[in-house]
XYZ file of C-alpha atoms in Angstrom:
706
model
C 0.000 0.000 0.000
C 1.471 3.291 -1.009
C 1.930 5.842 1.706
C 0.661 9.378 1.044
C 3.376 11.929 0.212
C 3.489 14.687 2.789
C 4.523 18.077 1.370
C 5.865 19.992 4.355
C 6.565 23.711 3.765
C 8.490 25.265 6.655
C 6.990 28.680 5.908
C 3.565 27.256 6.654
C 4.600 26.657 10.256
C 4.023 29.905 12.139
C 6.533 28.919 14.842
C 9.331 28.500 12.282
C 8.282 31.634 10.430
C 8.114 33.708 13.616
C 11.662 32.642 14.516
C 12.865 33.559 11.019
C 11.150 36.954 11.182
C 12.940 37.693 14.462
C 16.242 37.103 12.662
C 15.408 39.343 9.696
C 13.676 42.020 11.796
C 15.057 41.861 15.353
C 12.981 43.688 17.988
C 14.041 47.194 18.947
C 15.452 46.104 22.334
C 17.331 43.096 20.928
C 20.978 43.065 22.085
C 22.150 39.670 20.846
C 24.258 38.720 17.798
C 23.248 39.723 14.279
C 21.413 36.700 12.853
C 20.333 38.194 9.540
C 22.941 36.344 7.451
C 21.910 33.107 9.134
C 18.313 33.871 8.077
C 19.444 34.518 4.496
C 21.209 31.130 4.381
C 18.117 29.426 5.767
C 15.941 30.932 3.021
C 18.514 29.957 0.373
C 18.472 26.358 1.654
C 14.660 26.214 1.446
C 14.769 27.592 -2.103
C 17.151 24.841 -3.207
C 14.552 22.231 -2.264
C 11.351 23.774 -3.611
C 9.832 27.093 -4.801
C 9.246 29.503 -1.946
C 6.940 32.538 -1.575
C 8.097 35.600 -3.530
C 8.119 37.875 -0.465
C 10.281 35.408 1.441
C 12.847 35.132 -1.349
C 12.874 38.919 -1.856
C 13.535 39.526 1.862
C 16.586 37.285 1.682
C 17.905 38.975 -1.472
C 17.583 42.536 -0.159
C 18.943 41.693 3.298
C 21.956 39.894 1.839
C 22.747 42.911 -0.360
C 22.670 45.187 2.700
C 24.890 42.845 4.718
C 27.445 42.640 1.892
C 27.639 46.438 1.575
C 31.267 46.686 2.724
C 33.148 49.582 1.105
C 36.448 48.412 2.620
C 36.185 45.069 0.849
C 34.203 45.813 -2.322
C 34.416 48.624 -4.870
C 31.593 51.143 -5.127
C 30.755 49.780 -8.593
C 30.520 46.272 -7.164
C 28.195 47.385 -4.366
C 26.061 49.280 -6.902
C 25.667 46.141 -9.031
C 24.830 44.008 -6.000
C 22.049 46.347 -4.858
C 20.776 46.770 -8.406
C 20.515 43.023 -8.997
C 18.777 42.403 -5.670
C 16.263 45.228 -6.086
C 15.465 44.361 -9.687
C 14.858 40.734 -8.722
C 12.657 41.818 -5.789
C 10.298 43.806 -8.050
C 10.326 41.193 -10.817
C 9.430 38.396 -8.389
C 6.366 40.197 -7.086
C 5.084 41.551 -10.394
C 5.715 38.414 -12.476
C 4.072 36.302 -9.807
C 0.809 38.084 -10.598
C 1.293 38.420 -14.359
C 1.730 34.680 -14.755
C -1.792 34.215 -13.503
C -3.380 36.948 -15.602
C -3.170 38.624 -18.945
C 0.069 40.495 -19.530
C -0.517 43.917 -18.022
C 1.511 47.095 -17.762
C 4.051 46.640 -14.957
C 3.020 49.899 -13.293
C -0.627 48.802 -13.204
C 0.271 45.416 -11.754
C 2.398 47.096 -9.112
C -0.468 49.400 -8.201
C -2.865 46.454 -7.909
C -0.620 44.642 -5.434
C 0.211 47.773 -3.440
C 3.792 47.989 -4.703
C 4.963 51.635 -4.805
C 5.309 52.969 -8.349
C 8.756 54.296 -7.484
C 9.922 50.684 -6.954
C 8.803 49.742 -10.460
C 10.466 52.869 -11.863
C 13.760 52.092 -10.166
C 13.701 48.541 -11.543
C 13.189 49.964 -15.041
C 16.059 52.395 -14.538
C 18.369 49.623 -13.274
C 17.540 47.287 -16.156
C 17.340 49.789 -19.013
C 19.367 52.832 -17.945
C 22.343 53.602 -15.740
C 22.561 52.502 -12.129
C 21.320 55.173 -9.708
C 23.742 56.598 -7.096
C 24.676 54.267 -4.257
C 22.918 56.468 -1.676
C 19.650 56.051 -3.617
C 20.024 52.278 -3.850
C 20.689 52.047 -0.120
C 17.598 54.106 0.650
C 15.410 51.979 -1.599
C 16.735 48.757 -0.073
C 15.604 49.914 3.370
C 12.225 50.958 1.978
C 11.853 47.559 0.311
C 12.447 45.754 3.617
C 9.859 47.967 5.291
C 7.322 47.248 2.544
C 7.997 43.496 2.749
C 7.496 43.566 6.497
C 4.020 45.043 6.141
C 3.109 43.015 3.044
C 4.184 39.614 4.377
C 5.968 39.347 7.719
C 3.652 41.410 9.873
C 0.856 38.989 8.983
C 3.000 35.923 9.715
C 3.481 34.859 6.146
C -0.038 35.472 4.884
C 0.497 37.837 1.973
C -2.063 40.579 1.518
C -4.540 39.963 -1.307
C -2.880 40.981 -4.552
C -5.878 43.013 -5.625
C -7.565 44.838 -2.809
C -9.491 47.822 -1.627
C -7.917 49.619 1.302
C -10.050 49.937 4.400
C -7.792 52.849 5.422
C -8.871 55.933 3.381
C -5.493 57.634 3.946
C -3.575 54.667 2.512
C -5.972 54.408 -0.428
C -5.479 58.130 -1.118
C -1.695 57.811 -0.835
C -1.516 54.986 -3.370
C -3.826 56.816 -5.760
C -1.818 60.045 -5.366
C 1.461 58.233 -5.972
C 0.070 56.951 -9.255
C -1.271 60.414 -10.200
C 2.046 62.129 -9.438
C 3.978 59.592 -11.492
C 1.624 60.096 -14.447
C 1.810 63.902 -14.030
C 5.615 63.783 -14.079
C 5.711 61.622 -17.185
C 3.155 63.888 -18.898
C 5.096 67.016 -17.923
C 8.369 65.583 -19.234
C 6.593 64.728 -22.480
C 5.373 68.339 -22.620
C 8.948 69.621 -22.293
C 10.070 67.592 -25.290
C 6.811 67.705 -27.244
C 7.187 68.006 -31.009
C 3.623 69.252 -31.393
C 2.193 72.649 -30.423
C 3.618 73.883 -27.120
C 0.253 75.402 -26.180
C -1.461 72.014 -26.336
C 1.242 70.348 -24.237
C 1.038 73.121 -21.629
C -2.747 72.778 -21.511
C -2.491 69.032 -20.865
C -0.017 69.661 -18.085
C -2.332 72.240 -16.486
C -5.350 69.912 -16.730
C -3.437 67.188 -14.923
C -2.351 69.721 -12.291
C -5.941 70.897 -11.747
C -7.132 67.307 -11.325
C -4.523 66.566 -8.644
C -5.243 69.861 -6.857
C -8.950 69.016 -6.741
C -8.234 65.552 -5.362
C -5.856 66.980 -2.723
C -8.362 69.669 -1.716
C -11.138 67.099 -1.285
C -8.986 64.797 0.845
C -6.994 67.311 2.893
C -9.294 70.285 3.366
C -7.320 72.181 6.040
C -5.928 69.092 7.788
C -2.144 69.549 8.177
C -1.631 65.864 8.948
C -3.300 64.830 5.692
C -1.332 67.486 3.824
C 1.782 65.775 5.136
C 0.841 62.660 3.145
C 0.861 64.739 -0.060
C 4.215 66.288 0.715
C 5.854 63.004 1.674
C 4.791 61.555 -1.668
C 6.221 64.572 -3.502
C 9.514 64.087 -1.684
C 9.791 60.412 -2.520
C 12.861 59.686 -4.621
C 12.301 60.287 -8.351
C 9.490 62.815 -7.950
C 10.885 66.284 -7.117
C 14.407 64.839 -7.004
C 15.477 62.316 -9.680
C 16.556 58.891 -8.460
C 19.814 59.172 -10.433
C 20.694 62.597 -9.007
C 24.462 62.934 -8.984
C 26.258 65.330 -6.602
C 26.810 68.677 -8.290
C 24.288 68.029 -11.077
C 21.478 70.426 -11.990
C 17.772 69.657 -11.505
C 16.490 72.542 -13.631
C 14.305 70.162 -15.643
C 12.583 69.072 -12.426
C 11.848 72.712 -11.590
C 10.175 73.128 -14.981
C 8.226 69.898 -14.584
C 6.856 70.569 -11.097
C 6.453 74.376 -11.065
C 2.888 74.228 -12.435
C 1.601 71.747 -9.858
C 3.511 73.112 -6.850
C 2.482 76.662 -7.718
C -1.174 75.626 -7.979
C -1.035 73.738 -4.657
C 0.584 76.781 -3.031
C -2.240 79.030 -4.204
C -5.134 76.667 -3.500
C -4.018 74.789 -0.391
C -3.489 76.783 2.786
C -0.192 76.018 4.566
C 1.109 73.944 1.642
C 4.277 75.970 1.027
C 5.085 76.276 4.730
C 4.631 72.547 5.269
C 6.586 71.660 2.119
C 9.626 73.779 3.007
C 9.577 72.676 6.668
C 9.529 69.029 5.588
C 12.347 69.676 3.146
C 14.483 71.155 5.916
C 13.810 68.123 8.106
C 14.965 65.911 5.199
C 18.261 67.814 5.107
C 18.858 67.213 8.808
C 17.507 63.631 9.014
C 19.650 62.475 11.960
C 19.176 58.795 11.124
C 21.343 59.158 7.997
C 25.049 60.082 7.818
C 25.933 63.598 6.684
C 27.846 62.994 3.463
C 28.582 65.352 0.604
C 27.883 62.636 -1.993
C 24.210 62.399 -1.014
C 22.619 63.464 -4.298
C 19.079 63.257 -2.921
C 19.624 65.681 -0.056
C 21.583 67.995 -2.314
C 18.530 67.987 -4.594
C 16.227 68.858 -1.686
C 18.563 71.743 -0.819
C 18.454 72.912 -4.427
C 14.652 72.977 -4.255
C 14.736 75.082 -1.079
C 17.220 77.483 -2.639
C 15.010 77.732 -5.738
C 11.786 78.320 -3.795
C 13.352 80.939 -1.515
C 15.293 82.901 -4.139
C 13.844 82.503 -7.641
C 11.641 85.296 -8.987
C 8.970 82.874 -10.211
C 8.197 81.987 -6.578
C 8.011 85.596 -5.374
C 4.177 85.810 -5.271
C 3.859 82.471 -3.496
C 6.513 83.538 -0.979
C 4.664 86.796 -0.331
C 1.351 85.007 0.259
C 2.963 82.435 2.565
C 5.150 85.102 4.254
C 8.276 83.091 3.449
C 11.427 85.130 3.964
C 15.127 84.333 4.119
C 15.076 84.794 7.901
C 12.340 82.144 8.230
C 14.732 79.703 6.567
C 17.849 80.758 8.475
C 16.468 79.964 11.942
C 15.691 76.263 11.317
C 18.936 75.887 9.370
C 20.956 77.164 12.322
C 18.759 75.460 14.929
C 19.699 72.029 13.471
C 23.139 72.677 11.994
C 24.501 69.990 9.695
C 26.465 69.915 6.462
C 23.388 70.509 4.315
C 21.579 73.146 6.388
C 24.735 75.207 6.828
C 25.534 74.937 3.152
C 22.003 76.155 2.401
C 22.345 79.016 4.893
C 25.528 80.184 3.171
C 23.767 80.060 -0.198
C 20.663 82.087 0.747
C 21.809 84.627 3.344
C 21.890 88.254 2.241
C 23.895 91.054 3.765
C 20.800 92.969 4.862
C 19.241 89.949 6.586
C 22.529 89.165 8.310
C 22.912 92.687 9.646
C 19.315 92.830 10.858
C 19.396 89.502 12.703
C 23.100 89.124 13.454
C 22.805 88.882 17.299
C 20.348 85.979 17.032
C 22.308 84.169 14.321
C 25.615 84.617 16.138
C 24.098 83.235 19.334
C 22.693 80.189 17.521
C 25.955 79.517 15.669
C 28.127 79.802 18.760
C 25.766 77.553 20.731
C 25.876 74.986 17.933
C 29.677 75.095 17.834
C 29.861 74.643 21.599
C 27.411 71.739 21.520
C 29.338 70.153 18.662
C 32.526 70.091 20.734
C 30.919 67.962 23.400
C 28.879 65.670 21.204
C 29.587 62.443 19.361
C 27.974 63.664 16.164
C 29.215 66.658 14.230
C 29.410 67.732 10.637
C 32.482 66.226 9.056
C 33.033 63.853 12.014
C 33.725 60.480 10.404
C 33.580 58.633 13.722
C 30.182 60.107 14.441
C 28.955 59.074 11.007
C 29.728 55.488 11.921
C 27.291 55.773 14.831
C 24.233 56.488 12.647
C 21.182 54.401 13.572
C 18.234 53.079 11.573
C 15.064 54.917 10.649
C 13.024 55.929 13.701
C 9.692 55.001 12.111
C 10.940 51.533 11.328
C 12.319 51.167 14.852
C 8.905 52.028 16.225
C 7.531 49.045 14.328
C 10.165 46.844 15.936
C 12.322 46.734 12.837
C 16.082 46.587 13.166
C 16.771 48.554 10.040
C 20.427 49.017 9.283
C 21.980 52.049 7.631
C 25.238 51.259 5.887
C 27.321 54.388 6.092
C 29.329 55.896 3.285
C 32.948 56.360 4.323
C 33.254 59.685 2.508
C 33.580 62.601 4.963
C 31.701 65.856 4.691
C 33.370 68.650 2.716
C 33.943 70.831 5.744
C 33.192 70.888 9.447
C 30.709 72.873 11.488
C 33.375 75.220 12.804
C 34.553 76.086 9.273
C 31.084 76.881 7.940
C 30.029 78.687 11.103
C 33.135 80.853 10.917
C 32.271 81.720 7.315
C 28.791 82.802 8.438
C 30.172 84.865 11.315
C 32.424 86.717 8.865
C 29.643 87.159 6.339
C 29.928 90.969 6.167
C 33.309 90.641 4.481
C 33.806 87.043 3.444
C 36.879 88.094 1.508
C 38.695 88.504 4.828
C 38.445 84.903 5.823
C 41.261 83.655 3.631
C 43.717 86.132 5.143
C 42.409 85.925 8.682
C 42.476 82.155 8.573
C 46.268 82.331 8.833
C 46.421 85.347 11.122
C 47.512 87.916 8.538
C 46.107 91.453 8.671
C 43.731 92.548 5.877
C 45.564 94.123 2.987
C 44.938 97.586 1.560
C 44.259 97.412 -2.142
C 43.550 99.630 -5.098
C 40.463 99.979 -7.177
C 42.064 99.463 -10.568
C 41.482 100.907 -14.003
C 42.187 98.411 -16.763
C 42.364 100.010 -20.230
C 43.147 99.124 -23.817
C 45.229 101.546 -25.839
C 46.667 100.655 -29.223
C 45.832 97.034 -28.436
C 47.998 97.177 -25.314
C 46.640 96.406 -21.847
C 47.833 98.153 -18.740
C 46.593 98.881 -15.233
C 46.474 102.234 -13.549
C 45.692 102.697 -9.840
C 42.873 105.175 -9.407
C 42.148 104.901 -5.689
C 43.124 102.959 -2.594
C 40.399 101.097 -0.695
C 39.999 99.928 2.876
C 39.236 96.253 2.216
C 41.177 93.440 0.571
C 38.953 93.209 -2.500
C 39.763 94.225 -6.035
C 37.273 96.113 -8.192
C 38.253 96.494 -11.839
C 37.324 99.149 -14.368
C 37.711 97.817 -17.909
C 37.689 100.401 -20.716
C 37.672 100.124 -24.498
C 40.005 102.957 -25.508
C 38.426 103.512 -28.920
C 34.872 104.095 -27.753
C 35.545 104.751 -24.027
C 32.818 102.195 -23.238
C 33.561 100.703 -19.838
C 32.365 98.107 -17.321
C 32.972 97.989 -13.592
C 33.687 94.521 -12.173
C 32.630 93.725 -8.577
C 32.063 97.270 -7.233
C 31.348 95.962 -3.727
C 32.156 99.135 -1.789
C 30.154 102.025 -3.328
C 31.501 104.773 -1.003
C 34.980 104.101 -2.391
C 34.125 103.035 -5.954
C 31.382 105.542 -6.866
C 33.553 108.696 -6.535
C 36.149 107.142 -8.836
C 33.488 106.273 -11.401
C 31.972 109.762 -11.194
C 35.344 111.415 -11.681
C 36.111 109.209 -14.699
C 32.664 109.897 -16.235
C 32.711 113.645 -15.544
C 36.163 114.005 -17.089
C 34.967 112.248 -20.245
C 37.343 109.341 -19.820
C 34.717 106.607 -19.762
C 31.178 105.810 -20.820
C 30.012 103.375 -18.139
C 27.833 100.704 -19.784
C 27.344 97.953 -17.189
C 28.235 96.263 -13.908
C 29.767 92.786 -14.099
C 29.928 90.369 -11.139
C 32.051 87.268 -10.669
C 29.623 85.782 -8.087
C 26.881 86.746 -5.632
C 28.869 87.154 -2.384
C 28.426 90.548 -0.774
C 32.074 91.584 -1.087
C 31.639 91.305 -4.854
C 27.983 91.967 -5.741
C 26.744 93.614 -2.551
C 27.281 97.144 -3.843
C 25.235 96.828 -7.030
C 22.051 98.490 -5.761
C 23.903 101.493 -4.314
C 25.885 101.955 -7.511
C 22.610 101.840 -9.478
C 21.121 104.562 -7.280
C 23.806 106.937 -8.528
C 24.310 105.549 -12.030
C 20.764 104.649 -13.034
C 19.791 102.229 -15.770
C 22.993 100.190 -15.900
C 22.503 96.503 -16.709
C 23.985 94.092 -14.147
C 25.650 91.081 -15.762
C 26.374 88.060 -13.551
C 25.023 84.888 -11.981
C 21.325 84.607 -11.186
C 21.866 85.190 -7.457
C 23.815 88.428 -7.845
C 22.216 91.537 -6.393
C 19.979 93.386 -8.897
C 21.162 91.161 -11.762
C 19.461 91.794 -15.111
C 21.345 89.419 -17.404
C 23.026 86.035 -16.974
C 24.945 84.959 -20.108
C 25.120 81.273 -20.950
C 28.338 79.368 -20.369
C 30.678 80.255 -23.228
C 28.516 83.144 -24.444
C 30.402 86.196 -25.722
C 29.678 89.905 -25.955
C 31.590 93.114 -26.638
C 32.798 96.060 -24.601
C 32.948 98.831 -27.163
C 34.500 97.806 -30.451
C 37.692 96.126 -29.342
C 37.164 93.933 -26.290
C 35.537 90.512 -26.595
C 34.218 89.045 -23.352
C 33.449 85.351 -22.770
C 31.544 83.988 -19.759
C 33.164 80.887 -18.233
C 31.019 79.044 -15.696
C 33.160 77.883 -12.770
C 30.766 76.690 -10.029
C 32.274 75.732 -6.669
C 33.073 78.711 -4.442
C 29.489 79.594 -5.286
C 27.230 77.879 -7.779
C 26.888 81.118 -9.764
C 30.633 81.806 -10.066
C 31.585 83.105 -13.506
C 35.102 83.943 -14.682
C 35.296 86.586 -17.410
C 37.827 85.996 -20.184
C 38.619 89.060 -22.328
C 40.572 89.516 -25.535
C 41.683 92.562 -27.508
C 43.928 91.599 -30.373
C 46.785 89.541 -28.967
C 46.205 90.621 -25.359
C 44.310 88.261 -23.086
C 43.135 88.571 -19.479
C 40.767 86.685 -17.165
C 38.923 88.017 -14.108
C 38.599 85.047 -11.766
C 36.778 86.415 -8.709
C 37.159 83.929 -5.846
C 37.721 80.893 -8.075
C 41.424 81.323 -8.848
C 43.846 83.442 -6.818
C 47.525 83.929 -7.528
C 48.940 80.708 -6.076
C 45.615 79.503 -4.654
C 41.876 79.050 -5.061
C 38.659 79.929 -3.220
C 36.946 77.887 -0.564
C 34.355 75.318 -1.682
C 31.424 77.081 -0.005
C 28.749 75.797 -2.402
C 30.601 73.153 -4.342
C 32.777 70.083 -4.321
C 36.427 69.225 -5.029
C 35.293 67.766 -8.353
C 33.737 71.101 -9.340
C 36.870 73.068 -8.398
C 38.995 70.573 -10.317
C 36.842 71.204 -13.387
C 36.933 74.978 -12.874
C 40.705 75.221 -12.518
C 42.109 72.307 -14.470
C 39.659 72.071 -17.346
C 37.957 75.438 -17.817
C 40.695 77.922 -16.835
C 43.638 75.669 -17.714
C 42.277 75.518 -21.283
C 42.851 79.262 -21.730
C 46.016 80.387 -23.544
C 49.024 80.196 -21.234
C 49.772 83.912 -21.718
C 46.383 84.951 -20.272
C 46.970 87.359 -17.370
C 45.111 86.594 -14.138
C 43.132 89.258 -12.250
C 41.696 87.692 -9.040
C 39.111 89.094 -6.643
C 41.491 89.413 -3.681
C 45.155 90.005 -2.897
C 45.990 86.742 -1.114
C 49.347 85.943 -2.686
C 51.493 86.210 0.453
C 49.087 83.983 2.341
C 48.922 81.490 -0.509
C 52.707 81.298 -0.805
C 52.952 80.324 2.881
C 50.803 77.315 2.104
C 52.525 76.519 -1.203
C 55.900 76.215 0.525
C 54.538 73.524 2.847
C 53.763 71.386 -0.204
C 56.293 72.425 -2.880
C 59.718 74.042 -2.644
C 60.347 74.385 -6.376
C 61.985 77.280 -8.209
C 58.642 78.708 -9.490
C 57.289 78.741 -5.915
C 60.401 80.473 -4.619
C 60.184 83.123 -7.380
C 56.541 83.785 -6.512
C 57.451 84.062 -2.841
C 60.148 86.612 -3.623
C 57.805 88.684 -5.774
C 55.061 88.646 -3.137
C 57.450 89.773 -0.420
C 58.604 92.735 -2.494
C 55.327 93.813 -4.090
C 52.095 94.889 -2.464
C 49.958 93.822 -5.435
C 50.224 90.865 -7.773
C 47.116 91.123 -9.948
C 47.862 91.015 -13.681
C 51.521 90.139 -13.037
C 51.113 86.401 -13.569
C 49.499 84.239 -16.212
C 47.569 80.984 -16.481
C 50.827 79.393 -17.650
C 52.567 80.646 -14.507
C 49.817 79.232 -12.292
C 50.371 75.790 -13.774
C 53.991 75.874 -12.573
C 53.456 76.748 -8.884
C 49.769 76.616 -7.928
C 49.349 73.219 -6.228
C 45.598 73.279 -6.934
C 46.523 73.154 -10.630
C 49.219 70.488 -10.169
C 47.130 67.557 -8.956
C 49.206 65.005 -10.898
C 52.507 66.252 -9.413
C 54.032 63.325 -7.413
C 55.242 65.739 -4.721
C 51.742 67.173 -4.294
C 50.236 63.700 -4.213
C 52.739 62.607 -1.586
C 51.924 65.619 0.590
C 48.205 64.808 0.465
C 48.457 61.025 0.611
C 46.089 60.868 -2.374
C 46.488 60.076 -6.066
C 43.089 60.629 -7.685
C 42.818 64.274 -8.844
C 39.531 65.005 -7.057
C 40.827 63.434 -3.831
C 44.040 65.477 -4.073
C 42.001 68.656 -4.609
C 39.807 67.952 -1.583
C 42.764 67.180 0.671
C 44.669 70.298 -0.415
C 41.664 72.494 0.409
C 41.306 70.758 3.767
C 45.000 71.371 4.522
C 44.728 75.026 3.492
C 41.591 75.538 5.602
C 43.293 74.178 8.716
C 46.495 76.166 8.248
């Protein structure tokens, strides 16, 4: 007599499954050994014998990827591939499991039917058909996947939720519907940007979609702030406002254009929307459960949105209605100081706001610096980064979520950024004061062309260490003033030149938006009305921002080219000028004689591009006119790294000459400026680095601490 075959599935035994769940998701108060890898091996063993539930297999795949995230043992590319493979398989398992039992449907629709977030399906598509997203994004999604799996499968002891269901919770039903609507809106809006048909029709479709979402939000939220939070959290999910493949230093201008219509409509129609959105964005920047790292493309993108909302003209009406002002952003930024909030504060602060609220800001900064000294966690503190815990919400559910930290330190510490804020009224001083040197006295200079020959003539001595330059076309007497930051000293010189018929002042040009360069624009315009202001979009009273590489004329003889060099600030522009065979470049705070500016709003990679690709590509005989006289200070640092003949010659010149602007060329800089000699073995040895970007970052760190 044949015995019946017993098919025993261990996952059908709740006792076995409960024990396995405790290994994958240890309780919050668990203090024993990490058993997650043991759980992964157990699942793998089951799978070898027979097919297992999709959720169970996916949990093992994602957990194993997280546990093998070891930067010391595996390359970043290898970790990227490991996460990508695990996440792609996770989504495919769940979606294909349904499609096999039904007609072939759109993957997004299937995902929606089973409660799988649309962003998960999108990321799978990006992994399989595009480039791998940044590692920080993959890590975030892996944690979100484990959370979703817990609620979909483990919380119910292995009984998966029905794959097609109606939510009994109205808030969850609304959230899923909104997620789908936002994804469709984004795709429609991107199509509108690249539409080949009539632009009016595409814009109308975009507006109709926006109106539909606004109506749905208004019906659900009314004036309920808590419900409004659901809307904002969905907007801030990766790949909505911020692209999932956001790379550090990259622009998200296309996202601004995509979302402006909807966000503007929500701001007008939904009370408290803009306040709640910006407050949530700030909390995302701080997010104490994640390490503060400069390579976090997502949080950089959130900061870019805040900067855009608080400073761009297109948001002015919405800001006025919501009473959003720079000072309302500064307080939370300084109340929770971290790499990202301080970087944002430096980007948005204006001289007037600083002066008006300086006592409060100084108090907050000094308190933060004092607290940082006695704490385990501080911006740029690599040891503190290693102490980061899991997500608080997951911990509340009893989940032992693990954050795998990136070993890349922040670009600069709290004390460095705070000091920059404290010296905001004359940020040009900080380079000199950082090494204890007194501020230099400089000239406001007149730069002319005469018979195709360039020369400089001092026309007045100032009381700060900034340079302002007057550039004149000798044939027509058309002139521009570059960085007239101190009107009481610059304006009389301009008036005297105009009254004597020596110049016809045609415009103001700025190298970047800092107050010691662009802060005098409005006062100059009060006396010399109607002048256009040419510079980056954040410069005071700016009227024109040329494109990168765009050229224009001063008079008949001088050709000017705009060279974008983002890093010191994101709107930094160097101005290259030619007249016949003579060539000069005005470099602001990007390139100094023998040095470079601090990376206030940028990264070592951006400064490397600015110096060693953009400026280094200029003809070697191009004379350099920087924004400050820092040569003596820079030479002190150069001699700690290089003791070559070019460095010694520069040191001798600096010791015997008060001013060095226009005395050295791009070719000269390549011989002694260590920031332009990143492949020099001696420089690499001094930094302990070999990759150009790493060498750049270490050099700046060494200079900052000098």
